[in-house]
Steps between C-alpha positions, in 0.01 A plus 500: 500500500245348740203721580263425789165674540324543834846505657386682814251225591562198721576259214685758291739588781586134549571462128720811493688379807575167332614676182756706692790311343385567144677781311206684345172504694229767493222536757181652361281670760213746499655704781883518482510599868390145587750330269743235630849626576815415307340454158418715197150640518255605232154639553220294348130526582253233387251781436744691278598289196751757375694470826512123454638524146782717629559276801523186283743646245803276454365208702626159395285336769192654660323372811144632494371466856121517498335819616350508852184657354189308612254621237529246214417746220759751613757228567453353153554841340814554708644165402410525133656846485814358661520215249452746213771723646735202522437419134547864397827516696623182334579311821683174446268282709225545756424298813163561664381413852163342428270285716435126505212416268537811284583294195151353484273705729402855406273596788535609862852520639653384172314740270770765468779242492333305221461815291862594565627157402305520174642846429854375559448204266347729237787752531752264344750573776707212638336422833488299820181481704549458875166386642511556874296335774384702799790630706582289804612820676132597535395158632745432782273351771465700819428338835231673704381396845730200498349348189500528122163549336409484134214466254672292233332163553833325532589556135847590379653831392771527233629842604858609429712765667591822321869428563484184289288663231746792481791260466316312225441826313871579521586155362271570204642849444862391511490142371432318176234254395200687639367683194167385365415331830202542730594389850241398760669576831377321814652441840472174697146425618421562866191514722409700807470178697861411410604852595339459841694176554827676416414783739395258773150640544148361443325569171136605487287530188273804522232648274591791276468834675276638227499628141826643374825410321613249763165324498522466122856375526415249773224366275755458220729306735215277622415422137858383439578786262839563663620140493638501145867401494767565239878433499570827319612712795744239629625449144575868445652541847711187464388395849177437692296809581479594867197343664271672746557222750878538482471874557277441801746245639779755466298775666375268775853381575 
């Protein structure tokens, strides 16, 4: 039995959709009203460990999709409770959607993911760690006033689309040879200047609008922090991951 947590979220729904041909799939959601259709549903709340133990019962493979909680302390508790519930329920193997860098960095955006990875390793459960980049879905360039503007200093982004990451998760849940692995998933590098060329508009570099999450992220891009490349996503998919530039070409056509 394959159990998927966070099944009502954007990534979880894509995973469930791609598992539709599998005989025994369970979607775990906090609110059953929001559950995907056509699949068995169990209630499981990251803030209620007992509900998770019940939801994970009988799982041969568990996909633990990270909580959307932004507070690191609360998120760590949620994840560690989920890992403990998985161990208590005796799941056959756990796959966890982590973040690039979480294997070595324990601060900032990777703090909760690092702690979760350590808990999974300490649990003794067979595991696969799926370290995601930032989702390309949130970075699709938008033309405004006949031009494309950005604050990335011309540096590259290794984003990947949720559709590819969902498919990779399904390959791990249903295939062999993935246990004990930590995959660093990245999509093909692209820049905003290249995106502007595909869209046929001028590109203009502009200063950051001001303090905030996007300003921090733009600074990361300018520092080259999103240029790391790994073959892992293409390897698991068995094909190249979709690039941002190809998606823009398709949309522009």
